[in-house]
Coordinates of C-alpha atoms in Angstrom, one line a residue:
X25 CA 25.8 6.4 -5.6
X26 CA 24.8 3.0 -7.8
X27 CA 23.5 0.2 -6.6
X28 CA 25.6 -3.0 -7.6
X29 CA 23.9 -6.2 -6.0
X30 CA 20.8 -7.6 -3.7
X31 CA 21.6 -11.1 -1.8
X32 CA 18.8 -12.5 -0.3
X33 CA 18.8 -16.0 1.9
X34 CA 16.0 -17.7 3.5
X35 CA 13.2 -15.1 3.2
X36 CA 9.8 -16.5 1.6
X37 CA 10.2 -18.4 -1.5
X38 CA 14.0 -17.4 -1.5
X39 CA 16.8 -19.9 -0.4
X40 CA 19.6 -18.2 -1.8
X41 CA 19.9 -15.7 -4.9
X42 CA 22.1 -12.9 -5.6
X43 CA 21.2 -10.4 -8.4
X44 CA 23.3 -7.7 -10.1
X45 CA 21.7 -4.3 -10.1
X46 CA 21.7 -0.9 -11.6
X47 CA 20.0 2.3 -10.5
X48 CA 17.1 1.1 -12.9
X49 CA 16.1 -2.4 -12.2
X50 CA 13.1 -4.2 -14.2
X51 CA 11.7 -7.3 -12.5
X52 CA 9.7 -9.6 -14.4
X53 CA 8.6 -13.2 -14.4
X54 CA 5.3 -15.6 -14.6
X55 CA 2.8 -15.1 -11.9
X56 CA 3.3 -16.5 -8.3
X57 CA 7.1 -16.8 -9.2
X58 CA 8.3 -14.3 -6.3
X59 CA 8.1 -10.8 -7.7
X60 CA 6.5 -9.2 -4.8
X61 CA 8.6 -11.3 -2.3
X62 CA 11.9 -9.8 -3.8
X63 CA 9.9 -5.8 -3.7
X64 CA 9.3 -6.9 0.1
X65 CA 12.8 -8.0 0.8
X66 CA 14.0 -4.6 0.1
X67 CA 11.1 -3.0 2.1
X68 CA 12.3 -5.2 5.0
X69 CA 15.5 -3.5 4.5
X70 CA 15.0 -0.2 3.8
X71 CA 11.5 0.7 4.7
X72 CA 11.0 1.2 8.3
X73 CA 7.4 1.0 8.5
X74 CA 7.8 -2.4 7.2
X75 CA 11.0 -3.7 9.1
X76 CA 9.1 -2.4 12.3
X77 CA 6.5 -5.1 11.9
X78 CA 9.3 -7.8 12.1
X79 CA 9.8 -11.3 10.6
X80 CA 6.8 -13.7 11.0
X81 CA 7.4 -17.4 10.5
X82 CA 5.6 -17.5 7.1
X83 CA 8.7 -15.2 6.2
X84 CA 11.4 -17.8 6.4
X85 CA 12.1 -20.1 3.5
X86 CA 9.8 -22.8 3.8
X87 CA 8.8 -21.9 7.5
X88 CA 12.1 -23.1 8.7
X89 CA 13.1 -20.7 11.6
X90 CA 16.2 -22.2 12.5
X91 CA 17.8 -20.1 9.5
X92 CA 18.7 -16.6 9.9
X93 CA 17.1 -14.2 7.4
X94 CA 19.4 -12.0 5.3
X95 CA 18.6 -9.2 3.3
X96 CA 21.9 -7.3 1.7
X97 CA 22.0 -4.4 -0.6
X98 CA 25.7 -3.7 -1.9
X99 CA 26.2 -0.2 -3.4
X100 CA 29.3 1.3 -4.9
X101 CA 30.5 4.8 -3.6
X102 CA 33.2 4.7 -6.2
X103 CA 31.7 8.0 -7.6
X104 CA 32.4 10.2 -4.5
X105 CA 34.2 13.2 -6.2
X106 CA 30.9 14.0 -8.6
X107 CA 27.9 12.5 -6.5
X108 CA 26.1 14.9 -3.6
X109 CA 24.4 11.2 -2.6
X110 CA 27.6 9.6 -2.4
X111 CA 28.8 12.3 -0.1
X112 CA 25.6 12.2 1.6
X113 CA 26.1 8.3 2.6
X114 CA 29.7 8.8 3.4
X115 CA 28.9 11.6 6.3
X116 CA 25.9 9.4 7.8
X117 CA 27.9 6.1 7.9
X118 CA 31.0 7.9 9.8
X119 CA 33.4 5.2 11.3
X120 CA 31.6 2.4 9.5
X121 CA 33.4 3.2 6.3
X122 CA 37.3 2.6 6.6
X123 CA 39.9 2.5 4.6
X124 CA 39.7 -1.4 3.6
X125 CA 37.4 -0.9 0.8
X126 CA 36.6 2.9 0.3
X127 CA 34.4 2.2 -3.1
X128 CA 32.2 -0.5 -1.7
X129 CA 29.5 -0.3 0.8
X130 CA 26.9 -2.9 2.3
X131 CA 23.6 -2.5 4.2
X132 CA 22.0 -5.7 5.5
X133 CA 19.0 -6.6 8.0
X134 CA 19.1 -9.9 9.5
X135 CA 16.0 -11.9 11.3
X136 CA 16.5 -14.6 13.7
X137 CA 13.4 -16.3 15.0
X138 CA 12.7 -16.0 18.7
X139 CA 10.2 -19.2 19.4
X140 CA 9.0 -17.9 22.9
X141 CA 8.1 -14.7 21.2
X142 CA 6.9 -15.9 17.8
X143 CA 8.6 -13.1 16.2
X144 CA 11.7 -12.5 14.5
X145 CA 13.5 -9.1 15.5
X146 CA 15.2 -7.3 12.4
X147 CA 18.8 -6.4 13.0
X148 CA 20.3 -3.9 10.7
X149 CA 23.7 -3.5 9.9
X150 CA 26.4 -2.0 7.4
X151 CA 30.0 -1.8 6.6
X152 CA 32.5 -1.9 3.9
X153 CA 33.2 -5.8 4.3
X154 CA 30.4 -8.3 4.5
X155 CA 32.0 -10.4 7.0
X156 CA 32.8 -7.3 9.2
X157 CA 29.4 -5.5 9.5
X158 CA 28.4 -3.3 12.4
X159 CA 25.3 -2.7 13.9
X160 CA 23.5 0.3 12.4
X161 CA 23.1 2.9 15.7
X162 CA 19.3 3.1 16.6
X163 CA 16.9 5.0 19.1
X164 CA 13.9 3.3 19.1
X165 CA 11.9 2.3 16.2
X166 CA 14.7 5.0 13.9
X167 CA 18.0 3.9 12.9
X168 CA 20.3 6.0 11.1
X169 CA 19.9 3.9 8.0
X170 CA 16.5 5.6 8.0
X171 CA 18.4 9.1 7.3
X172 CA 19.8 8.2 4.4
X173 CA 17.2 6.4 2.3
X174 CA 13.4 7.4 1.5
X175 CA 11.8 4.5 -0.1
X176 CA 8.7 4.9 -2.0
X177 CA 6.5 1.7 -2.5
X178 CA 3.9 2.1 -5.5
X179 CA 1.4 -1.0 -5.0
X180 CA -0.6 -2.1 -8.3
X181 CA -4.1 -0.1 -6.7
X182 CA -2.3 3.1 -6.2
X183 CA -4.7 5.3 -4.4
X184 CA -5.1 9.1 -4.6
X185 CA -7.2 9.8 -1.6
X186 CA -4.9 7.7 0.5
X187 CA -1.8 8.8 -1.2
X188 CA -3.0 12.8 -0.7
X189 CA -3.7 11.7 2.8
X190 CA -0.7 10.1 3.7
X191 CA 1.4 12.7 2.7
X192 CA -0.7 15.5 3.3
X193 CA 1.7 17.1 6.3
X194 CA 4.5 17.1 3.9
X195 CA 3.0 18.8 0.9
X196 CA 1.9 21.6 3.2
X197 CA 4.3 21.9 5.8
X198 CA 3.2 24.8 8.1
X199 CA 6.9 25.5 8.9
X200 CA 7.1 26.7 5.5
X201 CA 4.6 29.7 5.5
X202 CA 5.5 32.8 4.1
X203 CA 4.8 36.1 5.8
X204 CA 1.7 36.7 3.7
X205 CA 0.9 33.3 4.5
X206 CA 1.2 34.1 8.4
X207 CA -1.0 37.0 7.8
X208 CA -3.8 34.7 6.2
X209 CA -3.2 32.0 9.0
X210 CA -3.7 34.7 12.0
X211 CA -6.9 35.7 9.8
X212 CA -8.1 32.1 9.6
X213 CA -7.5 31.6 13.2
X214 CA -9.8 34.7 14.3
X215 CA -12.4 33.6 11.6
X216 CA -12.6 30.1 12.8
X217 CA -12.8 31.5 16.7
X218 CA -15.6 33.5 15.7
X219 CA -17.2 30.9 13.8
X220 CA -17.0 28.1 16.3
X221 CA -18.7 30.5 19.4
X222 CA -21.4 31.0 16.9
X223 CA -21.9 27.3 16.5
X224 CA -21.6 26.9 20.2
X225 CA -24.2 29.4 21.0
X226 CA -26.8 27.4 18.6
X227 CA -30.1 26.8 20.7
X228 CA -29.6 23.0 19.4
X229 CA -26.4 22.7 20.8
X230 CA -26.9 24.6 24.1
X231 CA -30.3 22.3 24.9
X232 CA -28.2 19.2 24.1
X233 CA -25.4 20.4 26.9
X234 CA -28.3 20.9 29.5
X235 CA -29.7 17.5 28.9
X236 CA -26.5 15.6 28.8
X237 CA -25.3 17.4 31.6
X238 CA -28.2 16.3 33.8
X239 CA -28.1 12.6 32.4
X240 CA -24.1 12.8 33.8
X241 CA -25.3 14.0 37.6
X242 CA -28.0 11.2 37.7
X243 CA -25.2 8.6 37.2
X244 CA -22.4 10.7 39.6
X245 CA -22.9 13.7 41.5
X246 CA -20.5 16.6 40.7
X247 CA -20.6 20.2 40.3
X248 CA -19.8 20.1 36.7
X249 CA -21.3 21.5 33.2
X250 CA -20.6 19.5 29.9
X251 CA -19.9 22.2 27.3
X252 CA -19.8 21.2 23.4
X253 CA -16.9 23.6 21.5
X254 CA -16.5 23.9 17.9
X255 CA -12.9 22.9 16.8
X256 CA -13.6 23.6 13.1
X257 CA -10.2 24.7 11.2
X258 CA -8.4 25.1 14.6
X259 CA -6.9 21.2 14.0
X260 CA -5.5 22.1 10.3
X261 CA -7.2 24.6 7.8
X262 CA -5.1 22.1 5.0
X263 CA -7.1 19.2 6.4
X264 CA -10.1 19.4 3.8
X265 CA -8.4 20.2 0.9
X266 CA -9.3 17.9 -1.9
X267 CA -7.7 17.8 -5.6
X268 CA -10.2 18.8 -8.4
X269 CA -9.4 19.2 -12.0
X270 CA -10.3 22.7 -13.6
X271 CA -10.1 22.6 -17.8
X272 CA -8.4 25.7 -19.0
X273 CA -11.5 26.7 -20.9
X274 CA -13.9 25.9 -18.3
X275 CA -14.5 27.6 -14.8
X276 CA -16.5 24.3 -13.3
X277 CA -14.1 22.0 -10.9
X278 CA -14.7 18.4 -11.6
X279 CA -13.7 15.7 -9.2
X280 CA -10.5 13.5 -10.3
X281 CA -12.5 10.6 -11.6
X282 CA -11.6 7.3 -13.2
X283 CA -9.0 5.3 -12.3
X284 CA -6.2 6.3 -14.9
X285 CA -6.7 9.9 -14.1
X286 CA -6.2 9.1 -10.5
X287 CA -3.2 7.2 -10.8
X288 CA -1.6 9.6 -12.9
X289 CA -2.5 12.3 -10.2
X290 CA -0.7 10.1 -7.6
X291 CA 2.4 9.6 -9.4
X292 CA 2.4 13.5 -9.8
X293 CA 2.1 13.8 -6.1
X294 CA 4.9 11.4 -5.3
X295 CA 7.3 12.9 -8.0
X296 CA 6.7 16.5 -6.5
X297 CA 7.5 14.8 -2.8
X298 CA 10.6 13.4 -4.5
X299 CA 12.4 16.4 -5.8
X300 CA 11.2 18.1 -2.3
X301 CA 13.6 15.4 -0.4
X302 CA 16.1 14.8 -2.9
X303 CA 18.4 17.2 -0.9
X304 CA 18.7 15.1 1.7
X305 CA 17.9 11.4 1.0
X306 CA 18.2 9.0 -1.5
X307 CA 15.2 7.8 -2.8
X308 CA 14.3 4.6 -4.2
X309 CA 10.9 3.9 -6.1
X310 CA 9.6 0.1 -5.6
X311 CA 6.7 0.1 -8.3
X312 CA 4.1 -2.9 -8.6
X313 CA 3.0 -3.3 -12.1
X314 CA 2.0 0.3 -12.6
X315 CA 0.4 -0.5 -15.9
X316 CA -3.0 -1.8 -14.1
X317 CA -5.4 1.1 -15.2
X318 CA -2.9 2.9 -17.5
X319 CA -3.9 3.0 -21.1
X320 CA -1.6 1.8 -23.5
X321 CA -0.7 5.2 -24.4
X322 CA 0.4 6.2 -21.0
X323 CA 2.3 3.3 -20.5
X324 CA 4.6 4.5 -23.0
X325 CA 4.4 7.9 -21.6
X326 CA 5.0 6.4 -18.2
X327 CA 8.5 4.6 -19.3
X328 CA 10.1 7.9 -20.6
X329 CA 9.6 9.5 -17.1
X330 CA 10.9 6.2 -15.6
X331 CA 14.1 5.9 -17.9
X332 CA 15.0 9.9 -18.3
X333 CA 13.2 11.4 -15.0
X334 CA 15.7 12.4 -12.4
X335 CA 13.0 12.0 -10.2
X336 CA 13.5 8.1 -10.6
X337 CA 17.0 7.8 -10.2
X338 CA 16.9 4.8 -8.5
X339 CA 13.8 2.3 -8.9
X340 CA 12.9 -1.1 -9.3
X341 CA 10.0 -1.8 -11.4
X342 CA 7.9 -5.2 -11.7
X343 CA 5.7 -5.2 -14.8
X344 CA 4.0 -7.7 -17.2
X345 CA 3.6 -4.8 -20.0
X346 CA 6.3 -4.3 -23.0
X347 CA 5.2 -0.8 -23.3
X348 CA 6.7 0.0 -20.0
X349 CA 10.1 -0.8 -21.5
X350 CA 10.1 0.7 -25.0
X351 CA 12.8 3.5 -23.4
X352 CA 14.7 1.3 -21.2
X353 CA 18.2 1.9 -21.2
X354 CA 21.2 1.3 -18.7
X355 CA 19.1 -0.9 -16.5
X356 CA 19.3 -4.2 -15.2
X357 CA 16.4 -7.2 -16.0
X358 CA 15.7 -9.3 -13.6
X359 CA 14.2 -12.5 -14.4
X360 CA 12.5 -14.4 -11.4
X361 CA 11.6 -17.7 -12.5
X362 CA 10.5 -21.0 -10.9
X363 CA 12.5 -24.7 -11.8
X364 CA 13.1 -27.2 -8.8
X365 CA 13.2 -23.6 -6.7
X366 CA 12.9 -20.3 -7.1
X367 CA 15.9 -18.9 -8.9
X368 CA 16.7 -15.4 -10.7
X369 CA 18.8 -14.2 -13.6
X370 CA 19.7 -10.5 -14.4
X371 CA 21.3 -9.2 -17.2
X372 CA 22.9 -5.0 -17.5
X373 CA 21.1 -3.9 -20.6
X374 CA 22.3 -1.1 -22.6
X375 CA 21.4 0.0 -26.1
X376 CA 24.7 0.2 -27.8
X377 CA 25.5 3.1 -29.9
X378 CA 24.8 1.6 -33.1
X379 CA 21.2 0.9 -32.2
X380 CA 20.2 4.1 -30.3
X381 CA 18.7 5.3 -33.7
X382 CA 16.3 2.4 -33.5
X383 CA 16.3 1.9 -29.8
X384 CA 12.4 2.2 -29.3
X385 CA 12.2 -0.7 -32.1
X386 CA 14.9 -2.6 -30.5
X387 CA 13.3 -2.1 -27.1
X388 CA 9.6 -3.0 -28.4
X389 CA 10.7 -6.4 -29.6
X390 CA 12.8 -7.3 -27.1
X391 CA 10.2 -6.5 -24.3
X392 CA 7.9 -8.7 -25.4
X393 CA 10.0 -11.8 -25.7
X394 CA 11.4 -11.0 -21.8
X395 CA 8.0 -12.7 -20.8
X396 CA 8.5 -15.9 -22.7
X397 CA 10.1 -19.1 -21.7
X398 CA 11.3 -19.9 -25.3
X399 CA 12.0 -17.4 -28.5
X400 CA 12.6 -18.0 -32.0
X401 CA 14.4 -15.2 -33.5
X402 CA 13.4 -15.0 -37.3
X403 CA 14.9 -12.8 -40.2
X404 CA 11.7 -10.9 -41.3
X405 CA 7.8 -10.9 -41.4
X406 CA 7.6 -13.7 -44.5
X407 CA 9.3 -16.2 -41.8
X408 CA 7.1 -15.1 -38.9
X409 CA 3.8 -15.4 -40.5
X410 CA 4.8 -18.8 -42.3
X411 CA 5.6 -20.3 -38.7
X412 CA 2.8 -18.7 -37.1
X413 CA 0.8 -20.5 -40.0
X414 CA 2.2 -24.1 -39.3
X415 CA 2.2 -23.9 -35.5
X416 CA -1.4 -22.7 -35.4
X417 CA -1.9 -26.1 -36.9
X418 CA 0.3 -28.0 -35.2
X419 CA 0.9 -26.5 -31.7
X420 CA -1.8 -23.6 -31.4
X421 CA -1.3 -23.5 -27.6
X422 CA 2.5 -22.5 -28.3
X423 CA 2.4 -19.0 -26.9
X424 CA 0.1 -19.8 -23.7
X425 CA 3.0 -22.4 -23.2
X426 CA 5.8 -19.9 -23.2
X427 CA 6.8 -20.0 -26.9
X428 CA 7.4 -16.6 -28.5
X429 CA 8.5 -15.6 -32.5
X430 CA 10.3 -12.6 -32.6
X431 CA 11.2 -10.9 -35.8
X432 CA 14.3 -9.2 -35.7
X433 CA 13.6 -7.2 -39.2
X434 CA 17.0 -5.4 -40.0
X435 CA 18.2 -5.7 -36.4
X436 CA 21.2 -7.9 -35.7
X437 CA 20.2 -10.9 -33.7
X438 CA 23.2 -10.4 -31.2
X439 CA 21.6 -7.8 -29.0
X440 CA 18.6 -9.9 -28.6
X441 CA 20.5 -13.5 -28.2
X442 CA 22.8 -11.9 -25.9
X443 CA 19.9 -10.3 -23.4
X444 CA 17.4 -13.4 -23.9
X445 CA 20.1 -16.2 -22.8
X446 CA 21.7 -14.0 -20.0
X447 CA 17.9 -14.4 -18.6
X448 CA 18.2 -18.2 -19.0
X449 CA 15.4 -17.8 -21.6
X450 CA 15.5 -20.4 -24.1
X451 CA 16.7 -19.0 -27.4
X452 CA 16.1 -20.3 -30.6
X453 CA 17.5 -18.9 -34.3
X454 CA 16.5 -19.5 -37.7
X455 CA 18.6 -17.9 -40.5
X456 CA 19.5 -17.8 -44.3
X457 CA 22.8 -18.8 -45.7
X458 CA 23.8 -15.7 -47.2
X459 CA 26.9 -15.0 -49.0
X460 CA 27.8 -10.9 -49.9
X461 CA 30.4 -10.3 -52.3
X462 CA 33.1 -8.3 -51.5
X463 CA 36.2 -7.0 -54.1
X464 CA 38.0 -9.3 -56.4
X465 CA 35.2 -11.9 -56.9
X466 CA 35.5 -12.8 -53.0
X467 CA 32.4 -13.5 -50.8
X468 CA 32.0 -12.9 -47.2
X469 CA 30.2 -16.1 -45.9
X470 CA 27.8 -13.9 -44.1
X471 CA 25.2 -16.5 -43.0
X472 CA 27.8 -18.1 -41.2
X473 CA 29.6 -15.4 -39.8
X474 CA 26.2 -14.0 -38.5
X475 CA 25.6 -17.1 -36.5
X476 CA 29.4 -17.8 -35.4
X477 CA 28.9 -14.3 -33.8
X478 CA 26.1 -15.3 -31.8
X479 CA 28.0 -18.1 -30.0
X480 CA 31.6 -15.7 -29.8
X481 CA 33.6 -17.7 -32.4
X482 CA 35.9 -16.2 -35.0
X483 CA 34.1 -15.7 -38.1
X484 CA 35.3 -17.8 -41.5
X485 CA 37.6 -15.9 -44.0
X486 CA 36.8 -14.7 -47.4
X487 CA 36.4 -17.1 -50.2
X488 CA 36.9 -16.6 -54.1
X489 CA 34.1 -18.0 -56.1
X490 CA 34.6 -18.1 -59.8
X491 CA 31.1 -18.4 -61.9
X492 CA 30.3 -21.5 -63.8
X493 CA 32.0 -21.0 -67.4
X494 CA 28.9 -23.3 -68.9
X495 CA 25.6 -20.8 -69.8
X496 CA 22.9 -22.6 -70.4
X497 CA 20.7 -21.6 -73.1
X498 CA 18.7 -18.6 -72.5
X499 CA 20.5 -18.0 -69.5
X500 CA 21.7 -14.5 -68.2
X501 CA 24.6 -13.4 -66.2
X502 CA 22.4 -12.8 -63.3
X503 CA 20.9 -16.7 -64.0
X504 CA 24.6 -18.0 -63.9
X505 CA 25.4 -16.2 -60.9
X506 CA 22.5 -17.3 -59.0
X507 CA 23.1 -20.7 -60.0
X508 CA 26.4 -20.9 -59.3
X509 CA 26.2 -19.2 -55.8
X510 CA 23.4 -22.1 -54.9
X511 CA 25.6 -24.4 -56.0
X512 CA 28.4 -23.0 -53.6
X513 CA 26.2 -22.6 -50.7
X514 CA 25.1 -26.3 -50.6
X515 CA 28.7 -27.1 -51.3
X516 CA 30.1 -25.0 -48.2
X517 CA 26.9 -26.3 -45.9
X518 CA 28.1 -29.7 -46.3
X519 CA 31.8 -29.1 -45.9
X520 CA 31.1 -26.7 -42.9
X521 CA 28.8 -29.5 -41.1
X522 CA 30.7 -29.2 -38.1
X523 CA 30.1 -26.1 -37.7
X524 CA 26.3 -26.2 -38.7
X525 CA 26.2 -29.0 -36.0
X526 CA 27.8 -26.9 -33.2
X527 CA 25.5 -24.2 -34.0
X528 CA 22.4 -26.5 -34.0
X529 CA 23.5 -27.5 -30.2
X530 CA 23.0 -23.9 -29.7
X531 CA 19.5 -23.3 -30.7
X532 CA 21.1 -21.6 -34.2
X533 CA 19.4 -23.2 -37.2
X534 CA 21.3 -22.1 -40.8
X535 CA 19.3 -22.8 -44.0
X536 CA 21.0 -24.9 -46.6
X537 CA 20.3 -21.8 -48.9
X538 CA 17.4 -20.2 -47.5
X539 CA 14.3 -19.9 -46.6
X540 CA 12.3 -20.0 -49.6
X541 CA 14.9 -23.0 -51.0
X542 CA 14.3 -25.1 -47.8
X543 CA 10.6 -24.6 -48.0
X544 CA 10.9 -26.2 -51.5
X545 CA 12.4 -29.1 -50.7
X546 CA 9.4 -29.9 -48.1
X547 CA 6.6 -28.5 -50.3
X548 CA 7.6 -28.5 -53.9
X549 CA 4.2 -29.7 -55.2
X550 CA 2.3 -27.2 -53.2
X551 CA 4.7 -24.2 -53.9
X552 CA 4.3 -25.5 -58.2
X553 CA 0.6 -25.3 -57.4
X554 CA 0.6 -22.2 -55.8
X555 CA 2.3 -20.0 -58.6
X556 CA 2.0 -21.9 -61.8
X557 CA 4.0 -21.1 -64.7
X558 CA 6.7 -19.3 -62.5
X559 CA 9.6 -20.5 -60.9
X560 CA 8.0 -20.7 -57.5
X561 CA 11.5 -20.2 -55.5
X562 CA 12.6 -17.0 -57.5
X563 CA 8.7 -15.4 -57.3
X564 CA 8.5 -16.3 -53.3
X565 CA 11.9 -14.4 -52.8
X566 CA 11.2 -11.2 -55.0
X567 CA 8.0 -10.1 -53.4
X568 CA 8.8 -11.9 -49.8
X569 CA 5.6 -11.2 -47.7
X570 CA 3.1 -10.7 -50.5
X571 CA 3.7 -14.0 -52.0
X572 CA 4.3 -15.5 -49.0
X573 CA 0.6 -14.5 -47.6
X574 CA -0.6 -15.8 -50.8
X575 CA 1.3 -19.3 -50.2
X576 CA -0.2 -19.8 -46.9
X577 CA -3.5 -19.4 -47.8
X578 CA -3.2 -22.4 -50.1
X579 CA -1.3 -24.6 -47.3
X580 CA -3.1 -27.3 -46.0
X581 CA -3.0 -29.0 -42.4
X582 CA -1.0 -31.9 -44.1
X583 CA 1.8 -29.3 -45.4
X584 CA 2.0 -27.6 -42.1
X585 CA 2.8 -30.7 -40.2
X586 CA 5.3 -31.9 -43.2
X587 CA 6.9 -28.5 -42.5
X588 CA 6.8 -29.0 -38.8
X589 CA 8.4 -32.3 -39.1
X590 CA 10.9 -31.7 -41.5
X591 CA 14.8 -31.6 -40.2
X592 CA 15.0 -28.4 -42.5
X593 CA 12.7 -26.6 -39.4
X594 CA 13.7 -28.8 -36.5
X595 CA 13.8 -25.5 -34.8
X596 CA 9.7 -25.5 -34.6
X597 CA 10.1 -28.5 -32.8
X598 CA 12.5 -27.1 -30.4
X599 CA 10.4 -23.8 -29.8
X600 CA 7.4 -26.2 -28.9
X601 CA 9.0 -28.9 -27.0
X602 CA 8.4 -28.9 -23.2
X603 CA 10.8 -26.8 -20.8

C-alpha cells in the first residue's frame, strides 16, 4: 500500500486543498498556518477516538455550517502481489473494491452539521471510484475502517507516564502468559489472598468497620454489617509497574527523569507496540514537532529511525527542525502557507543516485531552506559571507522576514531549485559566467548552460575560442588565455542578453564574468586599497574565502549600500523585497 493523495474540503482553516503524498510525509510552514489542523483532519478520518467526538461548528471552514466537510485519503493498491498490507486491505474492504479500478482506493469522512443537535455526525465512506463511494459498515462506535488502520498520534509534549498507562494492557496482555507465567500468577493470587485477609483483620480496620456500621444503622435500620476487604493485586498485578533505568555498571535503579530521556523511552514503547500490531493493522504515525526536548544529536538519530526503520513505514511529521530531515529520502515535502487563504504545496523528494554519496550534505542545506519564504542560492562560502556582510548593513532583518542564503558548495543548483520552487518558495540564484575547456580549442558555456538547465531549456553549443595573437610585454601564455576568456565572456554576455534577461525573469542572475569582477566594477577603489601592489581581482580569486574575509573587514557601510543597489547585485534586492 502506498499513500497517494489527501483532499480536505471546508475543514477548519482549509477551504479546499489537495496534497500529493508518499508513505513518508513531512509537513512544515510558519506558525499558525494550519499544520496541526492538517494532522487533525487525518485523525478525524482514521482515528476512532477523535472521529467519535463529531464535528463542532468551529470545525467548519469560517464556521459556515451550511457546507459539508470532506476529508479524503487516496491510496494505491498496485503492489497487491508483493505487499501483505495491501492484501490485508483488500480482504477487509470486500465488495467495496471492484473491477472498475483495482489499483486505487479511497477512504473518506464527511461531516454535515445538524442545527438542532449543534453537532456534525461523521459519516465514513470508501470505494474505488470517488464519485461512487459507499458507506463503511459500522457497529456502534466501531467501523470496518478501524480494522484496517491504527493511528499512533504523538503530540509535542508526549508524556511517558500517560503513554505507559494508556498502553499497559497491550504491553502486558495476560492472554499471552506462558505456562511458567501461569504458575507464577497462581502463586501471586494465593499470596494476595493471604495478604488481603491479614489486612482485613487489622484492628484499625475492624474498629472502623464497627463504627461505620453503627453510623449506617442510625440512618437506616437494617440487619447488615459493613466490612472492608482489601483487593490489593487482585485487579491486576501489572498495574503498579513503573519503568526505571538501571545502568550496566550499577545495581541501583534510577527514575526516568529528564524530558529528553522520557521522550526517547516513550518512542521506544510506541515502536515496540507497532511491531506487535504490524501483522494485522496498518500503523500510521502522526508525529508533531518531536524536536521539543530532544537534543540536536538525538534529533539526527531520530531522523535515521524515521526514514529507515520499518516501524515508521507510514508517517506524517510536522517539524521546525532541519536536523530531523538529514536522512530524508523518497518523502513528500508538504509546505502549508497562508496568502489570501491557507494553501499548500507538495513535492515528492527523492535523492538522485548522483547525490547519494552526499545525501546528508544535500539534505542539511536544503532542510534549513525549507523553512524560509525566499532563498538565494550561491556557489560557495565567499559569496555567502560577502552577501551576509552587505545584508547585515542594508537589511539586517532579512532572515526574520523569511529570507535565507544557501551555499550549494559543489552540489548542482538543480535539486535545490526544483524542490524549493515546487514548494512555492521564492528561489533566486547568483552564479558565475564560467567557461569550461574541452578538446580542440572548444569551450563549454558552462555558466549559461548551468542556468538554462534550471529552467529546463536546451543548452548552448560549445564555441571555439582562439587566443589573442598579441602578447603584451611581461605576459605569459596563461595571462593571454585569461585575458582572451575574460573578453569573450563579456562578449557572450552582451550577445546573449535575451537569455540573460529571461534568466533574470526566473530569478537567476548570471555574472558578466564572475563574482570578483562584478565586485571590482562596483568597489574597485576599496579593493585596490585592501590589496595594494596586487591585482585585486586575481588575488581575490586565488584564495577566495581567506581573501574575501580580509576584504569584508575593510568594507564600509557605504560600500555595502553601493553593492546592494548596483545592477550586478540586483539579486540581493530581490531577496529582501516584500513578499
